[in-house]
PDB file of C-alpha atoms in Angstrom:
ATOM      1  CA  MET A  18     -10.889 -60.528 -21.316  1.00  0.00           C
ATOM      2  CA  GLN A  19     -13.404 -58.632 -19.207  1.00  0.00           C
ATOM      3  CA  HIS A  20     -11.971 -55.910 -16.991  1.00  0.00           C
ATOM      4  CA  ILE A  21     -13.411 -55.890 -13.472  1.00  0.00           C
ATOM      5  CA  LEU A  22     -13.336 -52.493 -11.810  1.00  0.00           C
ATOM      6  CA  SER A  23     -11.901 -52.711  -8.316  1.00  0.00           C
ATOM      7  CA  ASN A  24     -14.196 -50.110  -6.794  1.00  0.00           C
ATOM      8  CA  PRO A  25     -17.944 -49.478  -6.876  1.00  0.00           C
ATOM      9  CA  VAL A  26     -18.853 -47.171  -9.754  1.00  0.00           C
ATOM     10  CA  SER A  27     -21.572 -44.586 -10.016  1.00  0.00           C
ATOM     11  CA  THR A  28     -24.355 -44.713 -12.566  1.00  0.00           C
ATOM     12  CA  ASP A  29     -25.504 -41.202 -11.681  1.00  0.00           C
ATOM     13  CA  GLU A  30     -27.261 -39.781 -14.742  1.00  0.00           C
ATOM     14  CA  SER A  31     -25.980 -36.326 -13.780  1.00  0.00           C
ATOM     15  CA  LEU A  32     -22.798 -37.359 -15.591  1.00  0.00           C
ATOM     16  CA  CYS A  33     -24.758 -36.365 -18.704  1.00  0.00           C
ATOM     17  CA  VAL A  34     -25.495 -32.659 -18.761  1.00  0.00           C
ATOM     18  CA  PRO A  35     -28.528 -31.754 -20.913  1.00  0.00           C
ATOM     19  CA  ILE A  36     -27.806 -29.306 -23.699  1.00  0.00           C
ATOM     20  CA  ASP A  37     -30.365 -27.260 -25.613  1.00  0.00           C
ATOM     21  CA  ILE A  38     -30.342 -28.559 -29.189  1.00  0.00           C
ATOM     22  CA  ALA A  39     -31.090 -25.006 -30.409  1.00  0.00           C
ATOM     23  CA  SER A  40     -28.042 -23.590 -28.619  1.00  0.00           C
ATOM     24  CA  ALA A  41     -25.232 -21.902 -30.535  1.00  0.00           C
ATOM     25  CA  ALA A  42     -23.167 -24.477 -28.657  1.00  0.00           C
ATOM     26  CA  PRO A  43     -19.733 -23.114 -27.952  1.00  0.00           C
ATOM     27  CA  LEU A  44     -18.784 -24.659 -24.616  1.00  0.00           C
ATOM     28  CA  ASN A  45     -18.576 -22.198 -21.744  1.00  0.00           C
ATOM     29  CA  ASP A  46     -15.467 -21.719 -19.611  1.00  0.00           C
ATOM     30  CA  ASP A  47     -16.595 -24.195 -16.938  1.00  0.00           C
ATOM     31  CA  GLN A  48     -17.334 -26.864 -19.531  1.00  0.00           C
ATOM     32  CA  ILE A  49     -13.980 -26.338 -21.232  1.00  0.00           C
ATOM     33  CA  LYS A  50     -12.251 -26.624 -17.855  1.00  0.00           C
ATOM     34  CA  GLN A  51     -14.166 -29.844 -17.079  1.00  0.00           C
ATOM     35  CA  PHE A  52     -13.170 -31.284 -20.442  1.00  0.00           C
ATOM     36  CA  GLN A  53      -9.519 -30.379 -20.003  1.00  0.00           C
ATOM     37  CA  GLU A  54      -9.377 -31.790 -16.467  1.00  0.00           C
ATOM     38  CA  SER A  55     -11.428 -34.966 -16.945  1.00  0.00           C
ATOM     39  CA  GLY A  56     -10.637 -35.611 -20.602  1.00  0.00           C
ATOM     40  CA  TYR A  57     -14.306 -35.895 -21.520  1.00  0.00           C
ATOM     41  CA  ILE A  58     -17.723 -34.279 -21.243  1.00  0.00           C
ATOM     42  CA  ALA A  59     -21.153 -35.799 -21.867  1.00  0.00           C
ATOM     43  CA  PHE A  60     -24.386 -34.189 -23.002  1.00  0.00           C
ATOM     44  CA  ALA A  61     -27.980 -35.292 -23.485  1.00  0.00           C
ATOM     45  CA  ASN A  62     -30.139 -34.225 -26.439  1.00  0.00           C
ATOM     46  CA  VAL A  63     -27.359 -33.716 -28.972  1.00  0.00           C
ATOM     47  CA  LEU A  64     -29.645 -35.423 -31.507  1.00  0.00           C
ATOM     48  CA  GLY A  65     -33.296 -34.480 -31.733  1.00  0.00           C
ATOM     49  CA  PRO A  66     -35.984 -37.198 -31.961  1.00  0.00           C
ATOM     50  CA  ASP A  67     -36.189 -37.012 -35.767  1.00  0.00           C
ATOM     51  CA  GLU A  68     -32.396 -37.141 -36.156  1.00  0.00           C
ATOM     52  CA  LEU A  69     -32.243 -40.113 -33.801  1.00  0.00           C
ATOM     53  CA  ALA A  70     -34.937 -42.039 -35.678  1.00  0.00           C
ATOM     54  CA  ALA A  71     -33.366 -41.249 -39.058  1.00  0.00           C
ATOM     55  CA  SER A  72     -29.914 -42.371 -37.899  1.00  0.00           C
ATOM     56  CA  ARG A  73     -31.255 -45.694 -36.637  1.00  0.00           C
ATOM     57  CA  GLU A  74     -33.189 -46.259 -39.852  1.00  0.00           C
ATOM     58  CA  ALA A  75     -30.152 -45.412 -41.999  1.00  0.00           C
ATOM     59  CA  LEU A  76     -27.970 -47.988 -40.237  1.00  0.00           C
ATOM     60  CA  ARG A  77     -30.753 -50.539 -40.525  1.00  0.00           C
ATOM     61  CA  ASP A  78     -30.992 -49.899 -44.271  1.00  0.00           C
ATOM     62  CA  ILE A  79     -27.222 -50.304 -44.697  1.00  0.00           C
ATOM     63  CA  ALA A  80     -27.229 -53.637 -42.850  1.00  0.00           C
ATOM     64  CA  ARG A  81     -30.163 -54.944 -44.867  1.00  0.00           C
ATOM     65  CA  SER A  82     -28.602 -53.832 -48.159  1.00  0.00           C
ATOM     66  CA  THR A  83     -25.605 -56.131 -47.639  1.00  0.00           C
ATOM     67  CA  ILE A  84     -28.005 -59.048 -48.109  1.00  0.00           C
ATOM     68  CA  SER A  85     -30.673 -57.538 -50.355  1.00  0.00           C
ATOM     69  CA  SER A  86     -28.188 -55.939 -52.800  1.00  0.00           C
ATOM     70  CA  PRO A  87     -25.406 -58.514 -53.248  1.00  0.00           C
ATOM     71  CA  GLU A  88     -24.312 -56.762 -56.437  1.00  0.00           C
ATOM     72  CA  ASP A  89     -23.152 -53.825 -54.276  1.00  0.00           C
ATOM     73  CA  TYR A  90     -21.185 -55.758 -51.644  1.00  0.00           C
ATOM     74  CA  GLU A  91     -18.481 -58.391 -51.514  1.00  0.00           C
ATOM     75  CA  ALA A  92     -18.544 -60.766 -48.544  1.00  0.00           C
ATOM     76  CA  ARG A  93     -15.096 -61.327 -47.061  1.00  0.00           C
ATOM     77  CA  LYS A  94     -13.578 -63.274 -44.195  1.00  0.00           C
ATOM     78  CA  HIS A  95     -11.353 -61.655 -41.596  1.00  0.00           C
ATOM     79  CA  GLY A  96      -9.828 -63.533 -38.696  1.00  0.00           C
ATOM     80  CA  GLY A  97     -12.642 -65.256 -36.827  1.00  0.00           C
ATOM     81  CA  GLY A  98     -15.325 -63.129 -38.417  1.00  0.00           C
ATOM     82  CA  ALA A  99     -16.637 -61.669 -41.633  1.00  0.00           C
ATOM     83  CA  TYR A 100     -17.484 -58.346 -43.204  1.00  0.00           C
ATOM     84  CA  PHE A 101     -19.176 -56.897 -46.266  1.00  0.00           C
ATOM     85  CA  GLN A 102     -17.142 -54.455 -48.374  1.00  0.00           C
ATOM     86  CA  HIS A 103     -19.034 -52.056 -50.624  1.00  0.00           C
ATOM     87  CA  ARG A 104     -17.790 -52.443 -54.205  1.00  0.00           C
ATOM     88  CA  SER A 105     -17.642 -48.735 -55.097  1.00  0.00           C
ATOM     89  CA  SER A 106     -17.000 -46.915 -51.795  1.00  0.00           C
ATOM     90  CA  PRO A 107     -14.978 -47.392 -48.583  1.00  0.00           C
ATOM     91  CA  LEU A 108     -18.146 -48.415 -46.684  1.00  0.00           C
ATOM     92  CA  PHE A 109     -17.990 -51.768 -44.937  1.00  0.00           C
ATOM     93  CA  VAL A 110     -20.069 -53.672 -42.405  1.00  0.00           C
ATOM     94  CA  GLN A 111     -18.346 -55.986 -39.922  1.00  0.00           C
ATOM     95  CA  ILE A 112     -20.051 -58.967 -38.274  1.00  0.00           C
ATOM     96  CA  GLU A 113     -19.494 -60.117 -34.695  1.00  0.00           C
ATOM     97  CA  PRO A 114     -16.778 -62.822 -34.524  1.00  0.00           C
ATOM     98  CA  GLY A 115     -18.068 -66.386 -34.619  1.00  0.00           C
ATOM     99  CA  HIS A 116     -21.113 -65.595 -36.767  1.00  0.00           C
ATOM    100  CA  ASP A 117     -21.305 -66.668 -40.405  1.00  0.00           C
ATOM    101  CA  PRO A 118     -23.564 -64.397 -42.484  1.00  0.00           C
ATOM    102  CA  ALA A 119     -23.955 -67.010 -45.241  1.00  0.00           C
ATOM    103  CA  GLY A 120     -27.636 -67.789 -45.679  1.00  0.00           C
ATOM    104  CA  MET A 121     -28.795 -65.212 -43.115  1.00  0.00           C
ATOM    105  CA  SER A 122     -31.884 -63.124 -43.705  1.00  0.00           C
ATOM    106  CA  ALA A 123     -31.554 -59.347 -43.691  1.00  0.00           C
ATOM    107  CA  ASP A 124     -33.212 -59.178 -40.262  1.00  0.00           C
ATOM    108  CA  ALA A 125     -30.938 -61.846 -38.819  1.00  0.00           C
ATOM    109  CA  LEU A 126     -27.822 -60.180 -40.185  1.00  0.00           C
ATOM    110  CA  GLU A 127     -28.662 -56.827 -38.588  1.00  0.00           C
ATOM    111  CA  ASP A 128     -28.744 -58.628 -35.236  1.00  0.00           C
ATOM    112  CA  VAL A 129     -25.067 -59.634 -35.520  1.00  0.00           C
ATOM    113  CA  VAL A 130     -23.509 -56.437 -36.931  1.00  0.00           C
ATOM    114  CA  ARG A 131     -20.549 -55.185 -34.875  1.00  0.00           C
ATOM    115  CA  LYS A 132     -19.340 -52.154 -36.841  1.00  0.00           C
ATOM    116  CA  TYR A 133     -20.059 -49.883 -39.798  1.00  0.00           C
ATOM    117  CA  MET A 134     -17.271 -47.745 -41.274  1.00  0.00           C
ATOM    118  CA  TRP A 135     -17.220 -44.878 -43.774  1.00  0.00           C
ATOM    119  CA  PHE A 136     -20.994 -44.736 -43.941  1.00  0.00           C
ATOM    120  CA  SER A 137     -21.713 -40.982 -43.977  1.00  0.00           C
ATOM    121  CA  GLY A 138     -22.358 -40.921 -47.731  1.00  0.00           C
ATOM    122  CA  ALA A 139     -25.017 -43.607 -47.449  1.00  0.00           C
ATOM    123  CA  ALA A 140     -27.809 -41.397 -46.082  1.00  0.00           C
ATOM    124  CA  PRO A 141     -28.591 -37.658 -45.954  1.00  0.00           C
ATOM    125  CA  ILE A 142     -29.010 -37.711 -42.167  1.00  0.00           C
ATOM    126  CA  PHE A 143     -25.286 -38.261 -41.623  1.00  0.00           C
ATOM    127  CA  SER A 144     -24.327 -35.323 -43.834  1.00  0.00           C
ATOM    128  CA  GLN A 145     -26.794 -33.259 -41.826  1.00  0.00           C
ATOM    129  CA  LEU A 146     -25.267 -34.283 -38.485  1.00  0.00           C
ATOM    130  CA  LEU A 147     -21.737 -33.607 -39.740  1.00  0.00           C
ATOM    131  CA  ALA A 148     -22.444 -30.215 -41.321  1.00  0.00           C
ATOM    132  CA  PRO A 149     -19.665 -27.684 -40.580  1.00  0.00           C
ATOM    133  CA  GLN A 150     -22.148 -25.367 -38.854  1.00  0.00           C
ATOM    134  CA  GLY A 151     -23.978 -28.171 -37.058  1.00  0.00           C
ATOM    135  CA  LEU A 152     -24.110 -28.709 -33.306  1.00  0.00           C
ATOM    136  CA  ILE A 153     -21.437 -31.429 -33.261  1.00  0.00           C
ATOM    137  CA  ALA A 154     -18.894 -29.409 -35.235  1.00  0.00           C
ATOM    138  CA  ARG A 155     -19.556 -26.328 -33.095  1.00  0.00           C
ATOM    139  CA  ILE A 156     -18.897 -28.225 -29.878  1.00  0.00           C
ATOM    140  CA  VAL A 157     -15.715 -29.746 -31.300  1.00  0.00           C
ATOM    141  CA  SER A 158     -14.612 -26.312 -32.549  1.00  0.00           C
ATOM    142  CA  SER A 159     -14.835 -24.912 -29.047  1.00  0.00           C
ATOM    143  CA  ILE A 160     -12.322 -27.571 -27.954  1.00  0.00           C
ATOM    144  CA  VAL A 161      -9.779 -27.739 -30.796  1.00  0.00           C
ATOM    145  CA  GLY A 162     -10.422 -24.489 -32.681  1.00  0.00           C
ATOM    146  CA  THR A 163     -12.342 -23.512 -35.774  1.00  0.00           C
ATOM    147  CA  ASP A 164     -12.744 -25.670 -38.871  1.00  0.00           C
ATOM    148  CA  PRO A 165     -11.958 -29.054 -37.251  1.00  0.00           C
ATOM    149  CA  ILE A 166     -11.192 -31.833 -39.726  1.00  0.00           C
ATOM    150  CA  LEU A 167     -13.301 -35.009 -39.655  1.00  0.00           C
ATOM    151  CA  PHE A 168     -10.925 -37.885 -40.345  1.00  0.00           C
ATOM    152  CA  GLN A 169     -12.668 -41.050 -39.141  1.00  0.00           C
ATOM    153  CA  GLU A 170     -16.246 -42.269 -38.975  1.00  0.00           C
ATOM    154  CA  MET A 171     -17.744 -45.489 -37.720  1.00  0.00           C
ATOM    155  CA  ALA A 172     -20.833 -46.855 -36.003  1.00  0.00           C
ATOM    156  CA  LEU A 173     -20.257 -49.290 -33.162  1.00  0.00           C
ATOM    157  CA  VAL A 174     -22.905 -51.835 -32.248  1.00  0.00           C
ATOM    158  CA  LYS A 175     -23.296 -54.240 -29.370  1.00  0.00           C
ATOM    159  CA  PRO A 176     -26.082 -56.680 -30.289  1.00  0.00           C
ATOM    160  CA  PRO A 177     -28.143 -58.090 -27.409  1.00  0.00           C
ATOM    161  CA  TRP A 178     -26.337 -60.828 -25.439  1.00  0.00           C
ATOM    162  CA  ILE A 179     -23.462 -61.249 -27.922  1.00  0.00           C
ATOM    163  CA  GLY A 180     -22.029 -57.733 -28.219  1.00  0.00           C
ATOM    164  CA  SER A 181     -18.338 -58.165 -27.484  1.00  0.00           C
ATOM    165  CA  GLU A 182     -15.997 -56.097 -25.344  1.00  0.00           C
ATOM    166  CA  LYS A 183     -13.766 -53.313 -26.627  1.00  0.00           C
ATOM    167  CA  PRO A 184     -10.805 -53.455 -24.197  1.00  0.00           C
ATOM    168  CA  TRP A 185      -9.065 -50.482 -22.578  1.00  0.00           C
ATOM    169  CA  HIS A 186      -7.285 -48.369 -25.169  1.00  0.00           C
ATOM    170  CA  GLN A 187      -6.462 -44.838 -26.270  1.00  0.00           C
ATOM    171  CA  ASP A 188      -7.817 -43.857 -29.667  1.00  0.00           C
ATOM    172  CA  ASN A 189      -4.612 -42.013 -30.548  1.00  0.00           C
ATOM    173  CA  ALA A 190      -2.915 -45.419 -30.588  1.00  0.00           C
ATOM    174  CA  TYR A 191      -4.709 -46.071 -33.891  1.00  0.00           C
ATOM    175  CA  PHE A 192      -3.857 -42.749 -35.527  1.00  0.00           C
ATOM    176  CA  SER A 193      -0.844 -40.701 -36.629  1.00  0.00           C
ATOM    177  CA  VAL A 194      -2.005 -37.181 -35.767  1.00  0.00           C
ATOM    178  CA  ALA A 195       0.292 -34.619 -34.180  1.00  0.00           C
ATOM    179  CA  PRO A 196       0.035 -33.022 -31.702  1.00  0.00           C
ATOM    180  CA  LEU A 197      -1.687 -35.628 -29.555  1.00  0.00           C
ATOM    181  CA  ASP A 198      -4.110 -33.208 -27.892  1.00  0.00           C
ATOM    182  CA  ALA A 199      -5.487 -32.196 -31.310  1.00  0.00           C
ATOM    183  CA  VAL A 200      -7.766 -35.283 -31.521  1.00  0.00           C
ATOM    184  CA  VAL A 201     -11.330 -35.331 -30.160  1.00  0.00           C
ATOM    185  CA  GLY A 202     -13.706 -38.283 -30.380  1.00  0.00           C
ATOM    186  CA  VAL A 203     -17.491 -37.891 -30.519  1.00  0.00           C
ATOM    187  CA  TRP A 204     -19.506 -40.920 -29.370  1.00  0.00           C
ATOM    188  CA  ILE A 205     -23.264 -40.556 -29.986  1.00  0.00           C
ATOM    189  CA  ALA A 206     -25.706 -43.013 -28.411  1.00  0.00           C
ATOM    190  CA  LEU A 207     -28.509 -44.211 -30.691  1.00  0.00           C
ATOM    191  CA  ASP A 208     -29.926 -46.350 -27.873  1.00  0.00           C
ATOM    192  CA  ASP A 209     -29.813 -45.742 -24.143  1.00  0.00           C
ATOM    193  CA  ALA A 210     -26.212 -46.689 -23.300  1.00  0.00           C
ATOM    194  CA  LEU A 211     -26.116 -48.208 -19.807  1.00  0.00           C
ATOM    195  CA  PRO A 212     -23.582 -50.254 -17.836  1.00  0.00           C
ATOM    196  CA  GLU A 213     -25.502 -53.449 -18.555  1.00  0.00           C
ATOM    197  CA  ASN A 214     -25.497 -53.061 -22.350  1.00  0.00           C
ATOM    198  CA  GLY A 215     -21.980 -51.705 -22.808  1.00  0.00           C
ATOM    199  CA  CYS A 216     -21.831 -47.957 -22.232  1.00  0.00           C
ATOM    200  CA  MET A 217     -18.469 -46.215 -22.291  1.00  0.00           C
ATOM    201  CA  HIS A 218     -16.208 -46.574 -19.248  1.00  0.00           C
ATOM    202  CA  VAL A 219     -13.495 -43.946 -18.861  1.00  0.00           C
ATOM    203  CA  LEU A 220     -10.594 -43.141 -16.571  1.00  0.00           C
ATOM    204  CA  PRO A 221     -11.155 -39.473 -15.649  1.00  0.00           C
ATOM    205  CA  GLY A 222      -7.952 -37.494 -16.042  1.00  0.00           C
ATOM    206  CA  GLY A 223      -6.208 -40.495 -17.583  1.00  0.00           C
ATOM    207  CA  HIS A 224      -5.289 -38.474 -20.674  1.00  0.00           C
ATOM    208  CA  LYS A 225      -2.762 -36.569 -18.571  1.00  0.00           C
ATOM    209  CA  GLY A 226      -0.640 -39.701 -18.228  1.00  0.00           C
ATOM    210  CA  GLY A 227       0.326 -39.524 -21.887  1.00  0.00           C
ATOM    211  CA  PRO A 228       0.635 -42.454 -24.293  1.00  0.00           C
ATOM    212  CA  LEU A 229       0.444 -45.955 -22.841  1.00  0.00           C
ATOM    213  CA  ARG A 230       1.909 -48.968 -24.577  1.00  0.00           C
ATOM    214  CA  HIS A 231      -0.552 -51.059 -26.556  1.00  0.00           C
ATOM    215  CA  TYR A 232      -0.433 -54.696 -27.625  1.00  0.00           C
ATOM    216  CA  HIS A 233      -2.642 -56.991 -29.682  1.00  0.00           C
ATOM    217  CA  GLY A 234      -4.667 -59.197 -27.340  1.00  0.00           C
ATOM    218  CA  THR A 235      -8.352 -59.665 -28.034  1.00  0.00           C
ATOM    219  CA  ASP A 236      -7.950 -56.310 -29.796  1.00  0.00           C
ATOM    220  CA  CYS A 237      -5.412 -53.493 -29.816  1.00  0.00           C
ATOM    221  CA  GLU A 238      -5.397 -52.651 -26.116  1.00  0.00           C
ATOM    222  CA  ILE A 239      -3.320 -51.114 -23.344  1.00  0.00           C
ATOM    223  CA  VAL A 240      -0.728 -53.406 -21.759  1.00  0.00           C
ATOM    224  CA  ARG A 241      -2.333 -54.549 -18.534  1.00  0.00           C
ATOM    225  CA  ASP A 242       0.298 -53.345 -16.092  1.00  0.00           C
ATOM    226  CA  ARG A 243       0.219 -49.830 -17.571  1.00  0.00           C
ATOM    227  CA  LEU A 244      -3.228 -48.925 -16.304  1.00  0.00           C
ATOM    228  CA  ASP A 245      -4.868 -48.780 -12.869  1.00  0.00           C
ATOM    229  CA  THR A 246      -8.608 -48.923 -13.531  1.00  0.00           C
ATOM    230  CA  SER A 247      -9.651 -48.518  -9.894  1.00  0.00           C
ATOM    231  CA  GLY A 248     -10.800 -44.955 -10.612  1.00  0.00           C
ATOM    232  CA  ALA A 249     -12.720 -45.822 -13.772  1.00  0.00           C
ATOM    233  CA  VAL A 250     -16.364 -44.819 -14.118  1.00  0.00           C
ATOM    234  CA  PRO A 251     -19.147 -45.763 -16.526  1.00  0.00           C
ATOM    235  CA  VAL A 252     -20.722 -42.870 -18.415  1.00  0.00           C
ATOM    236  CA  PRO A 253     -24.353 -43.756 -19.112  1.00  0.00           C
ATOM    237  CA  VAL A 254     -25.677 -41.707 -22.021  1.00  0.00           C
ATOM    238  CA  PRO A 255     -29.341 -41.523 -23.054  1.00  0.00           C
ATOM    239  CA  ALA A 256     -30.319 -42.162 -26.653  1.00  0.00           C
ATOM    240  CA  GLY A 257     -29.508 -38.985 -28.560  1.00  0.00           C
ATOM    241  CA  GLY A 258     -26.820 -37.984 -26.075  1.00  0.00           C
ATOM    242  CA  ALA A 259     -23.104 -37.815 -26.802  1.00  0.00           C
ATOM    243  CA  LEU A 260     -19.719 -38.128 -25.163  1.00  0.00           C
ATOM    244  CA  PHE A 261     -16.866 -35.878 -26.344  1.00  0.00           C
ATOM    245  CA  PHE A 262     -13.392 -37.048 -25.309  1.00  0.00           C
ATOM    246  CA  TYR A 263      -9.677 -36.564 -25.910  1.00  0.00           C
ATOM    247  CA  GLY A 264      -7.896 -39.104 -28.106  1.00  0.00           C
ATOM    248  CA  LEU A 265      -5.540 -39.838 -25.189  1.00  0.00           C
ATOM    249  CA  LEU A 266      -8.317 -40.716 -22.720  1.00  0.00           C
ATOM    250  CA  PRO A 267      -8.173 -44.407 -21.696  1.00  0.00           C
ATOM    251  CA  HIS A 268     -11.598 -45.964 -22.191  1.00  0.00           C
ATOM    252  CA  GLU A 269     -13.351 -49.263 -22.813  1.00  0.00           C
ATOM    253  CA  THR A 270     -16.812 -50.665 -23.423  1.00  0.00           C
ATOM    254  CA  PRO A 271     -17.716 -53.971 -21.721  1.00  0.00           C
ATOM    255  CA  PRO A 272     -19.688 -56.732 -23.435  1.00  0.00           C
ATOM    256  CA  ASN A 273     -23.443 -56.500 -23.781  1.00  0.00           C
ATOM    257  CA  ARG A 274     -24.962 -59.022 -21.413  1.00  0.00           C
ATOM    258  CA  SER A 275     -28.494 -57.682 -21.746  1.00  0.00           C
ATOM    259  CA  ALA A 276     -31.450 -57.970 -24.120  1.00  0.00           C
ATOM    260  CA  ARG A 277     -31.017 -54.298 -25.135  1.00  0.00           C
ATOM    261  CA  ARG A 278     -29.152 -53.376 -28.326  1.00  0.00           C
ATOM    262  CA  ARG A 279     -26.529 -50.627 -28.006  1.00  0.00           C
ATOM    263  CA  ARG A 280     -25.779 -48.650 -31.163  1.00  0.00           C
ATOM    264  CA  ALA A 281     -23.487 -45.627 -31.278  1.00  0.00           C
ATOM    265  CA  LEU A 282     -22.071 -43.339 -33.953  1.00  0.00           C
ATOM    266  CA  GLN A 283     -18.429 -42.386 -33.478  1.00  0.00           C
ATOM    267  CA  PHE A 284     -16.553 -39.632 -35.269  1.00  0.00           C
ATOM    268  CA  HIS A 285     -12.988 -38.422 -34.816  1.00  0.00           C
ATOM    269  CA  TYR A 286     -11.929 -34.860 -35.491  1.00  0.00           C
ATOM    270  CA  ARG A 287      -8.524 -33.204 -35.476  1.00  0.00           C
ATOM    271  CA  ALA A 288      -7.589 -29.559 -35.188  1.00  0.00           C
ATOM    272  CA  ALA A 289      -7.109 -27.658 -38.433  1.00  0.00           C
ATOM    273  CA  THR A 290      -3.557 -26.895 -37.289  1.00  0.00           C
ATOM    274  CA  SER A 291      -2.682 -30.570 -36.752  1.00  0.00           C
ATOM    275  CA  GLN A 292      -0.790 -32.827 -39.140  1.00  0.00           C
ATOM    276  CA  ILE A 293      -0.796 -36.454 -40.253  1.00  0.00           C
ATOM    277  CA  VAL A 294       2.792 -37.604 -39.775  1.00  0.00           C
ATOM    278  CA  ASP A 295       4.705 -40.646 -40.982  1.00  0.00           C
ATOM    279  CA  GLU A 296       5.137 -43.775 -38.911  1.00  0.00           C
ATOM    280  CA  GLU A 297       8.734 -43.095 -37.915  1.00  0.00           C
ATOM    281  CA  LEU A 298       7.916 -39.667 -36.503  1.00  0.00           C
ATOM    282  CA  TYR A 299       4.737 -40.866 -34.819  1.00  0.00           C
ATOM    283  CA  ASN A 300       6.706 -43.567 -33.015  1.00  0.00           C
ATOM    284  CA  THR A 301       8.617 -40.768 -31.294  1.00  0.00           C
ATOM    285  CA  ILE A 302       5.428 -38.828 -30.469  1.00  0.00           C
ATOM    286  CA  PHE A 303       3.068 -41.585 -29.336  1.00  0.00           C
ATOM    287  CA  ALA A 304       5.644 -43.153 -27.044  1.00  0.00           C
ATOM    288  CA  GLU A 305       6.045 -43.886 -23.351  1.00  0.00           C
ATOM    289  CA  SER A 306       8.289 -41.762 -21.143  1.00  0.00           C
ATOM    290  CA  ASP A 307      11.317 -43.952 -21.887  1.00  0.00           C
ATOM    291  CA  GLY A 308      10.797 -43.502 -25.630  1.00  0.00           C
ATOM    292  CA  THR A 309       9.196 -46.903 -26.278  1.00  0.00           C
ATOM    293  CA  PRO A 310       6.757 -46.635 -29.233  1.00  0.00           C
ATOM    294  CA  ALA A 311       3.268 -47.311 -27.865  1.00  0.00           C
ATOM    295  CA  SER A 312       0.881 -47.341 -30.840  1.00  0.00           C
ATOM    296  CA  CYS A 313      -1.104 -50.209 -32.338  1.00  0.00           C
ATOM    297  CA  ARG A 314       1.085 -50.066 -35.441  1.00  0.00           C
ATOM    298  CA  ALA A 315       4.228 -50.330 -33.311  1.00  0.00           C
ATOM    299  CA  ALA A 316       2.682 -53.318 -31.524  1.00  0.00           C
ATOM    300  CA  SER A 317       1.987 -54.976 -34.888  1.00  0.00           C
ATOM    301  CA  ALA A 318       5.578 -54.422 -36.019  1.00  0.00           C
ATOM    302  CA  LEU A 319       6.901 -55.906 -32.780  1.00  0.00           C
ATOM    303  CA  ARG A 320       4.657 -58.938 -33.133  1.00  0.00           C
ATOM    304  CA  LYS A 321       5.954 -59.564 -36.663  1.00  0.00           C
ATOM    305  CA  VAL A 322       9.544 -59.419 -35.446  1.00  0.00           C
ATOM    306  CA  MET A 323       8.818 -61.815 -32.601  1.00  0.00           C
TER     307      MET A 323
END
């Protein structure tokens, strides 16, 4: 399913505000206000040239190692696709649906990777980017408070021509963190992210509408009649730039219909004062106004019953 926006959308690069990489990086009052009102804020130059090159190379090495070091990975099938699970860590590499990695060369396999998860221990550059006193953590701290907790990490890839859509969703639908405004996502572009190769599309201010019911379609996504996307905008981000957004912000990334690869690192943080709660309690927190549980897990439970 490809969502078609009902109004013309801007690709104005001023949506990304350059930030000095040497800055102490607490957001100022105007930036905090923008984030709270829109649900997101974008910056250029969050990664320096060396950090950008090292991050790309590290992902490339991980992809190649799934083929070149078969003793370290187990190939598994999942639905219509496949993934490689590291044998001694949580790291895994997911392949785009419809592509069989059997017999592929290392170069060919990298061209069909869809996702990396739990990869930060695989290369020093990721530990550097995620350092508690680093730029990313300092920006997140100015939103949710000091000592934010990193609780999810993945790298999302849209290979040229075949990179598939991630439908409209709210990231909090996947989690069980309370309160809901304690979650901030950080989406870092490793390639120029443009409308044609699948940059992030967001619904400014959409986080204020609260949880929206999700279902399992092509992915875990917002029920279609719950969301008016006429006000949605793409947020083009240059390589090395980043988008910071609330976990309640509705967003999507369209398929890549270009010859340009689109790689992005994504990290989720929660406030130090937040909690991971059990499923029963979360169903009362991440719920629509009438009390209907709205999370991906609730959607899975409903599907099993039906």
